[in-house]
PDB file of C-alpha atoms in Angstrom:
ATOM      1  CA  UNK A 239      10.285  31.263 -29.877  1.00 41.00           C
ATOM      2  CA  UNK A 240       6.855  30.739 -28.045  1.00 45.00           C
ATOM      3  CA  UNK A 241       7.077  27.566 -28.075  1.00 47.00           C
ATOM      4  CA  UNK A 242      10.662  27.224 -27.172  1.00 56.00           C
ATOM      5  CA  UNK A 243       9.522  28.167 -23.226  1.00 68.00           C
ATOM      6  CA  UNK A 244      12.849  28.151 -21.118  1.00 77.00           C
ATOM      7  CA  UNK A 245      10.194  29.811 -18.277  1.00 78.00           C
ATOM      8  CA  UNK A 246       8.815  26.361 -17.765  1.00 84.00           C
ATOM      9  CA  UNK A 247      12.206  25.562 -15.703  1.00 88.00           C
ATOM     10  CA  UNK A 248      10.473  28.213 -12.976  1.00 86.00           C
ATOM     11  CA  UNK A 249       7.974  25.673 -12.741  1.00 90.00           C
ATOM     12  CA  UNK A 250      10.492  22.599 -11.149  1.00 93.00           C
ATOM     13  CA  UNK A 251      10.861  23.385  -7.527  1.00 94.00           C
ATOM     14  CA  UNK A 252       7.141  24.083  -7.707  1.00 95.00           C
ATOM     15  CA  UNK A 253       6.504  20.605  -8.729  1.00 95.00           C
ATOM     16  CA  UNK A 254       8.818  18.649  -6.814  1.00 96.00           C
ATOM     17  CA  UNK A 255       7.188  20.314  -3.768  1.00 96.00           C
ATOM     18  CA  UNK A 256       3.896  19.717  -4.556  1.00 96.00           C
ATOM     19  CA  UNK A 257       4.976  16.520  -5.234  1.00 97.00           C
ATOM     20  CA  UNK A 258       6.942  15.612  -1.557  1.00 97.00           C
ATOM     21  CA  UNK A 259       2.775  17.260  -0.026  1.00 96.00           C
ATOM     22  CA  UNK A 260       1.172  14.377  -1.117  1.00 96.00           C
ATOM     23  CA  UNK A 261       3.148  11.438  -0.740  1.00 96.00           C
ATOM     24  CA  UNK A 262       3.345  13.335   2.543  1.00 96.00           C
ATOM     25  CA  UNK A 263      -0.571  13.836   3.256  1.00 95.00           C
ATOM     26  CA  UNK A 264      -1.332  10.318   1.621  1.00 95.00           C
ATOM     27  CA  UNK A 265       1.492   8.196   3.988  1.00 96.00           C
ATOM     28  CA  UNK A 266       0.521  10.293   6.778  1.00 96.00           C
ATOM     29  CA  UNK A 267      -3.217   9.543   6.557  1.00 96.00           C
ATOM     30  CA  UNK A 268      -2.341   5.577   5.952  1.00 95.00           C
ATOM     31  CA  UNK A 269      -0.480   5.564   9.321  1.00 96.00           C
ATOM     32  CA  UNK A 270      -2.747   7.506  11.283  1.00 96.00           C
ATOM     33  CA  UNK A 271      -6.191   5.679   9.274  1.00 95.00           C
ATOM     34  CA  UNK A 272      -4.594   2.659  11.032  1.00 94.00           C
ATOM     35  CA  UNK A 273      -5.043   4.039  14.429  1.00 94.00           C
ATOM     36  CA  UNK A 274      -8.833   3.796  16.038  1.00 93.00           C
ATOM     37  CA  UNK A 275     -10.145   6.470  18.581  1.00 92.00           C
ATOM     38  CA  UNK A 276     -10.901   4.892  22.162  1.00 90.00           C
ATOM     39  CA  UNK A 277     -13.903   6.300  22.344  1.00 90.00           C
ATOM     40  CA  UNK A 278     -15.365   5.204  19.217  1.00 89.00           C
ATOM     41  CA  UNK A 279     -16.568   8.133  16.878  1.00 93.00           C
ATOM     42  CA  UNK A 280     -16.869   7.883  13.597  1.00 96.00           C
ATOM     43  CA  UNK A 281     -16.069  10.896  11.272  1.00 96.00           C
ATOM     44  CA  UNK A 282     -19.740  11.944  10.335  1.00 96.00           C
ATOM     45  CA  UNK A 283     -21.412  10.831  14.023  1.00 95.00           C
ATOM     46  CA  UNK A 284     -17.889  13.837  15.349  1.00 95.00           C
ATOM     47  CA  UNK A 285     -19.261  16.437  12.450  1.00 96.00           C
ATOM     48  CA  UNK A 286     -22.185  15.826  13.534  1.00 96.00           C
ATOM     49  CA  UNK A 287     -21.944  16.059  17.185  1.00 94.00           C
ATOM     50  CA  UNK A 288     -19.665  19.654  16.733  1.00 95.00           C
ATOM     51  CA  UNK A 289     -22.139  21.038  13.854  1.00 95.00           C
ATOM     52  CA  UNK A 290     -24.738  19.832  16.720  1.00 95.00           C
ATOM     53  CA  UNK A 291     -22.485  21.700  19.978  1.00 92.00           C
ATOM     54  CA  UNK A 292     -22.132  24.760  17.977  1.00 93.00           C
ATOM     55  CA  UNK A 293     -25.884  25.770  16.956  1.00 95.00           C
ATOM     56  CA  UNK A 294     -25.737  24.655  13.549  1.00 96.00           C
ATOM     57  CA  UNK A 295     -28.455  22.257  13.186  1.00 96.00           C
ATOM     58  CA  UNK A 296     -29.613  22.692   9.722  1.00 96.00           C
ATOM     59  CA  UNK A 297     -26.205  21.584   8.325  1.00 97.00           C
ATOM     60  CA  UNK A 298     -26.308  18.431   6.808  1.00 97.00           C
ATOM     61  CA  UNK A 299     -23.450  15.651   6.800  1.00 97.00           C
ATOM     62  CA  UNK A 300     -23.298  13.511   3.935  1.00 96.00           C
ATOM     63  CA  UNK A 301     -20.901  10.809   2.907  1.00 95.00           C
ATOM     64  CA  UNK A 302     -19.521  11.406  -0.449  1.00 94.00           C
ATOM     65  CA  UNK A 303     -17.059   9.186  -3.154  1.00 92.00           C
ATOM     66  CA  UNK A 304     -13.722   8.711  -3.205  1.00 89.00           C
ATOM     67  CA  UNK A 305     -10.554   9.557  -1.294  1.00 87.00           C
ATOM     68  CA  UNK A 306      -9.915  12.419   0.550  1.00 87.00           C
ATOM     69  CA  UNK A 307     -12.397  14.471  -1.371  1.00 93.00           C
ATOM     70  CA  UNK A 308     -13.924  15.910   2.118  1.00 95.00           C
ATOM     71  CA  UNK A 309     -15.398  19.733   1.819  1.00 96.00           C
ATOM     72  CA  UNK A 310     -17.422  22.094   3.347  1.00 96.00           C
ATOM     73  CA  UNK A 311     -19.923  22.861   0.825  1.00 95.00           C
ATOM     74  CA  UNK A 312     -21.692  26.587   1.780  1.00 94.00           C
ATOM     75  CA  UNK A 313     -24.100  27.036  -0.714  1.00 93.00           C
ATOM     76  CA  UNK A 314     -25.985  23.392   0.147  1.00 95.00           C
ATOM     77  CA  UNK A 315     -24.933  24.114   3.688  1.00 95.00           C
ATOM     78  CA  UNK A 316     -23.278  20.485   3.590  1.00 97.00           C
ATOM     79  CA  UNK A 317     -20.752  18.635   4.707  1.00 98.00           C
ATOM     80  CA  UNK A 318     -19.393  16.214   2.793  1.00 97.00           C
ATOM     81  CA  UNK A 319     -17.382  13.290   4.027  1.00 97.00           C
ATOM     82  CA  UNK A 320     -15.103  10.675   2.200  1.00 95.00           C
ATOM     83  CA  UNK A 321     -15.385   6.538   2.206  1.00 91.00           C
ATOM     84  CA  UNK A 322     -12.389   6.537   4.434  1.00 92.00           C
ATOM     85  CA  UNK A 323     -13.774   9.261   6.774  1.00 96.00           C
ATOM     86  CA  UNK A 324     -17.464   9.438   6.974  1.00 96.00           C
ATOM     87  CA  UNK A 325     -17.477   5.449   8.911  1.00 95.00           C
ATOM     88  CA  UNK A 326     -14.393   5.630   9.614  1.00 95.00           C
ATOM     89  CA  UNK A 327     -13.497   5.462  13.856  1.00 95.00           C
ATOM     90  CA  UNK A 328      -9.389   6.158  13.067  1.00 96.00           C
ATOM     91  CA  UNK A 329      -7.464   9.734  14.466  1.00 96.00           C
ATOM     92  CA  UNK A 330      -6.939  10.408  10.902  1.00 96.00           C
ATOM     93  CA  UNK A 331     -10.950  10.515   9.964  1.00 96.00           C
ATOM     94  CA  UNK A 332     -11.543  12.097  13.282  1.00 96.00           C
ATOM     95  CA  UNK A 333      -9.473  15.098  12.663  1.00 95.00           C
ATOM     96  CA  UNK A 334     -10.505  15.716   8.866  1.00 96.00           C
ATOM     97  CA  UNK A 335     -14.220  15.724  10.298  1.00 96.00           C
ATOM     98  CA  UNK A 336     -13.562  18.216  12.832  1.00 95.00           C
ATOM     99  CA  UNK A 337     -11.386  19.891  10.413  1.00 97.00           C
ATOM    100  CA  UNK A 338     -14.633  20.244   7.842  1.00 97.00           C
ATOM    101  CA  UNK A 339     -16.541  21.390  10.661  1.00 96.00           C
ATOM    102  CA  UNK A 340     -14.189  24.003  11.477  1.00 96.00           C
ATOM    103  CA  UNK A 341     -15.082  25.671   8.147  1.00 96.00           C
ATOM    104  CA  UNK A 342     -18.652  25.592   8.370  1.00 96.00           C
ATOM    105  CA  UNK A 343     -18.327  27.336  11.961  1.00 96.00           C
ATOM    106  CA  UNK A 344     -16.093  30.054   9.936  1.00 96.00           C
ATOM    107  CA  UNK A 345     -19.152  30.894   8.045  1.00 95.00           C
ATOM    108  CA  UNK A 346     -21.206  30.594  11.057  1.00 95.00           C
ATOM    109  CA  UNK A 347     -18.779  33.464  12.250  1.00 95.00           C
ATOM    110  CA  UNK A 348     -18.379  35.481   9.720  1.00 94.00           C
ATOM    111  CA  UNK A 349     -14.163  34.475   9.875  1.00 96.00           C
ATOM    112  CA  UNK A 350     -13.011  37.309   6.959  1.00 96.00           C
ATOM    113  CA  UNK A 351     -10.762  35.228   5.138  1.00 96.00           C
ATOM    114  CA  UNK A 352     -12.897  32.911   4.356  1.00 95.00           C
ATOM    115  CA  UNK A 353     -15.701  35.632   3.441  1.00 94.00           C
ATOM    116  CA  UNK A 354     -12.829  37.461   1.485  1.00 95.00           C
ATOM    117  CA  UNK A 355     -11.944  33.114  -0.935  1.00 94.00           C
ATOM    118  CA  UNK A 356     -15.145  32.757  -1.336  1.00 92.00           C
ATOM    119  CA  UNK A 357     -15.764  36.324  -2.986  1.00 92.00           C
ATOM    120  CA  UNK A 358     -12.914  36.134  -5.219  1.00 93.00           C
ATOM    121  CA  UNK A 359     -13.601  32.310  -6.434  1.00 92.00           C
ATOM    122  CA  UNK A 360     -15.503  33.722  -9.523  1.00 92.00           C
ATOM    123  CA  UNK A 361     -12.597  35.608 -10.687  1.00 91.00           C
ATOM    124  CA  UNK A 362      -9.958  32.452  -9.334  1.00 93.00           C
ATOM    125  CA  UNK A 363     -11.882  30.549 -11.785  1.00 91.00           C
ATOM    126  CA  UNK A 364     -11.867  33.162 -15.150  1.00 91.00           C
ATOM    127  CA  UNK A 365      -8.351  33.501 -13.852  1.00 89.00           C
ATOM    128  CA  UNK A 366      -7.164  30.036 -13.920  1.00 89.00           C
ATOM    129  CA  UNK A 367      -8.949  29.041 -17.423  1.00 91.00           C
ATOM    130  CA  UNK A 368      -8.038  32.375 -19.255  1.00 91.00           C
ATOM    131  CA  UNK A 369      -4.805  33.884 -17.756  1.00 89.00           C
ATOM    132  CA  UNK A 370      -1.962  31.415 -19.882  1.00 87.00           C
ATOM    133  CA  UNK A 371      -4.240  31.624 -23.202  1.00 90.00           C
ATOM    134  CA  UNK A 372      -4.595  35.273 -22.920  1.00 91.00           C
ATOM    135  CA  UNK A 373      -1.322  35.987 -22.117  1.00 86.00           C
ATOM    136  CA  UNK A 374       0.216  34.029 -25.227  1.00 85.00           C
ATOM    137  CA  UNK A 375      -2.200  34.823 -27.729  1.00 88.00           C
ATOM    138  CA  UNK A 376      -1.265  38.778 -26.148  1.00 87.00           C
ATOM    139  CA  UNK A 377       2.216  37.567 -27.265  1.00 83.00           C
ATOM    140  CA  UNK A 378       1.474  36.237 -30.776  1.00 82.00           C
ATOM    141  CA  UNK A 379      -0.653  38.831 -31.488  1.00 83.00           C
ATOM    142  CA  UNK A 380       2.243  41.887 -30.054  1.00 82.00           C
ATOM    143  CA  UNK A 381      -1.171  42.980 -28.051  1.00 87.00           C
ATOM    144  CA  UNK A 382       0.407  44.445 -24.835  1.00 85.00           C
ATOM    145  CA  UNK A 383      -2.822  45.208 -23.334  1.00 89.00           C
ATOM    146  CA  UNK A 384      -3.821  41.365 -23.380  1.00 91.00           C
ATOM    147  CA  UNK A 385      -1.108  40.316 -21.625  1.00 90.00           C
ATOM    148  CA  UNK A 386      -1.387  42.356 -18.566  1.00 92.00           C
ATOM    149  CA  UNK A 387      -4.873  41.385 -18.274  1.00 94.00           C
ATOM    150  CA  UNK A 388      -3.771  37.931 -18.833  1.00 92.00           C
ATOM    151  CA  UNK A 389      -1.285  38.472 -16.106  1.00 93.00           C
ATOM    152  CA  UNK A 390      -3.913  40.252 -13.625  1.00 94.00           C
ATOM    153  CA  UNK A 391      -5.920  37.622 -14.149  1.00 94.00           C
ATOM    154  CA  UNK A 392      -4.169  35.374 -12.617  1.00 95.00           C
ATOM    155  CA  UNK A 393      -2.314  38.043  -9.372  1.00 95.00           C
ATOM    156  CA  UNK A 394      -6.224  36.766  -8.134  1.00 94.00           C
ATOM    157  CA  UNK A 395      -5.322  33.118  -8.759  1.00 95.00           C
ATOM    158  CA  UNK A 396      -2.400  33.736  -6.227  1.00 96.00           C
ATOM    159  CA  UNK A 397      -4.449  35.904  -4.086  1.00 97.00           C
ATOM    160  CA  UNK A 398      -6.785  32.868  -3.527  1.00 96.00           C
ATOM    161  CA  UNK A 399      -3.971  30.409  -2.885  1.00 96.00           C
ATOM    162  CA  UNK A 400      -2.861  32.935  -0.426  1.00 97.00           C
ATOM    163  CA  UNK A 401      -6.084  34.015   1.578  1.00 97.00           C
ATOM    164  CA  UNK A 402      -6.594  30.340   1.324  1.00 97.00           C
ATOM    165  CA  UNK A 403      -3.683  29.716   3.927  1.00 97.00           C
ATOM    166  CA  UNK A 404      -5.287  31.176   7.421  1.00 97.00           C
ATOM    167  CA  UNK A 405      -8.419  29.806   6.374  1.00 97.00           C
ATOM    168  CA  UNK A 406      -7.289  26.602   5.905  1.00 97.00           C
ATOM    169  CA  UNK A 407      -5.172  26.709   9.226  1.00 97.00           C
ATOM    170  CA  UNK A 408      -7.660  28.443  11.404  1.00 97.00           C
ATOM    171  CA  UNK A 409      -9.658  25.811  10.215  1.00 96.00           C
ATOM    172  CA  UNK A 410      -7.466  22.988  11.680  1.00 95.00           C
ATOM    173  CA  UNK A 411      -6.764  24.898  14.866  1.00 94.00           C
ATOM    174  CA  UNK A 412     -10.501  24.874  15.509  1.00 94.00           C
ATOM    175  CA  UNK A 413     -10.405  21.511  14.814  1.00 93.00           C
ATOM    176  CA  UNK A 414      -7.436  20.587  17.275  1.00 93.00           C
ATOM    177  CA  UNK A 415      -8.776  22.603  20.178  1.00 93.00           C
ATOM    178  CA  UNK A 416     -12.435  21.026  19.867  1.00 92.00           C
ATOM    179  CA  UNK A 417     -10.711  17.015  19.783  1.00 92.00           C
ATOM    180  CA  UNK A 418      -8.541  18.304  23.130  1.00 92.00           C
ATOM    181  CA  UNK A 419     -11.403  20.395  24.659  1.00 90.00           C
ATOM    182  CA  UNK A 420     -14.159  18.122  24.599  1.00 87.00           C
ATOM    183  CA  UNK A 421     -11.725  14.898  25.520  1.00 89.00           C
ATOM    184  CA  UNK A 422     -12.681  13.268  22.280  1.00 91.00           C
ATOM    185  CA  UNK A 423      -8.979  12.491  21.916  1.00 91.00           C
ATOM    186  CA  UNK A 424      -6.096  11.989  24.070  1.00 90.00           C
ATOM    187  CA  UNK A 425      -3.081  13.347  23.803  1.00 89.00           C
ATOM    188  CA  UNK A 426      -1.281  10.244  21.946  1.00 90.00           C
ATOM    189  CA  UNK A 427      -4.284  10.427  19.545  1.00 92.00           C
ATOM    190  CA  UNK A 428      -4.345  14.134  18.876  1.00 93.00           C
ATOM    191  CA  UNK A 429      -0.786  14.171  18.306  1.00 94.00           C
ATOM    192  CA  UNK A 430      -1.842  12.122  15.280  1.00 94.00           C
ATOM    193  CA  UNK A 431      -4.320  13.892  14.708  1.00 95.00           C
ATOM    194  CA  UNK A 432      -2.226  17.272  14.552  1.00 95.00           C
ATOM    195  CA  UNK A 433       0.490  15.564  11.997  1.00 96.00           C
ATOM    196  CA  UNK A 434      -2.510  14.205   9.656  1.00 96.00           C
ATOM    197  CA  UNK A 435      -3.742  18.223   9.587  1.00 96.00           C
ATOM    198  CA  UNK A 436      -0.310  19.519   9.047  1.00 96.00           C
ATOM    199  CA  UNK A 437       0.758  17.490   6.502  1.00 96.00           C
ATOM    200  CA  UNK A 438      -2.972  18.608   4.623  1.00 95.00           C
ATOM    201  CA  UNK A 439      -1.397  22.265   4.617  1.00 95.00           C
ATOM    202  CA  UNK A 440       1.398  21.967   3.342  1.00 96.00           C
ATOM    203  CA  UNK A 441      -0.683  21.242   0.242  1.00 96.00           C
ATOM    204  CA  UNK A 442      -2.092  24.386   0.422  1.00 96.00           C
ATOM    205  CA  UNK A 443       1.839  25.721   0.609  1.00 97.00           C
ATOM    206  CA  UNK A 444       2.985  23.456  -2.266  1.00 97.00           C
ATOM    207  CA  UNK A 445      -0.362  25.265  -3.931  1.00 96.00           C
ATOM    208  CA  UNK A 446       0.367  28.499  -2.999  1.00 97.00           C
ATOM    209  CA  UNK A 447       3.973  28.495  -4.539  1.00 97.00           C
ATOM    210  CA  UNK A 448       3.121  26.731  -7.759  1.00 96.00           C
ATOM    211  CA  UNK A 449       1.021  30.042  -8.545  1.00 95.00           C
ATOM    212  CA  UNK A 450       3.706  32.164  -7.701  1.00 96.00           C
ATOM    213  CA  UNK A 451       5.875  30.079  -9.640  1.00 95.00           C
ATOM    214  CA  UNK A 452       3.476  30.270 -12.016  1.00 93.00           C
ATOM    215  CA  UNK A 453       2.775  33.902 -12.246  1.00 94.00           C
ATOM    216  CA  UNK A 454       6.924  34.111 -12.102  1.00 93.00           C
ATOM    217  CA  UNK A 455       6.480  32.394 -15.744  1.00 89.00           C
ATOM    218  CA  UNK A 456       3.684  35.296 -16.836  1.00 88.00           C
ATOM    219  CA  UNK A 457       5.974  37.671 -16.074  1.00 90.00           C
ATOM    220  CA  UNK A 458       9.113  36.415 -17.451  1.00 88.00           C
ATOM    221  CA  UNK A 459       7.323  35.770 -20.631  1.00 83.00           C
ATOM    222  CA  UNK A 460       5.920  39.375 -20.498  1.00 83.00           C
ATOM    223  CA  UNK A 461       9.431  40.819 -20.121  1.00 80.00           C
ATOM    224  CA  UNK A 462      10.494  38.776 -23.137  1.00 70.00           C
ATOM    225  CA  UNK A 463       8.009  40.364 -24.853  1.00 62.00           C
ATOM    226  CA  UNK A 464       9.451  44.091 -24.402  1.00 56.00           C
ATOM    227  CA  UNK A 465      12.737  42.956 -24.869  1.00 55.00           C
TER     228      UNK A 465
END
């Protein structure tokens, strides 16, 4: 029966990994948000300086509400930094701010993985919303094409999560090289920023694992139908 879905067990390891990753990033950020940088940059100031050094004068830096809601919006060409980053001088906030600027530089340099990720976003949005309903309806009505349309849509979601990894790791690498190369953070401070960005990167690894687990669920359901 569809309501007795034993495939849910495939999600348990992914859920555990995701919880651990979320706890780790929050605790690591909190720890290094109490360590102030010696040069006194705020996240907003640092983002503006790195942008200008890379000729990205047209990209705005704005304050946005929330905690760790920092992101670069390529359409609006604005970097939005959260409450805990924009006005903070902590090692953690500088790492996050530099990371978001890293995304803006990726677009400037036409970094291929971020262009690919941007291109698949529309399909990903459709897939994340419709993949499971289409698959379930296909199973209920015994219509195999609908099942496989749902699975193919979710494969796009998995691909998005996969291509996100090099994008995020590359942005963090750019951030750390800038913080070190420009002498913005000392060795001890830089180590703290590295730990924050590594912890954040693990949340994207967890997201990929979760997507793979859900894809495995869909394939298991389709296999059950074939039997």
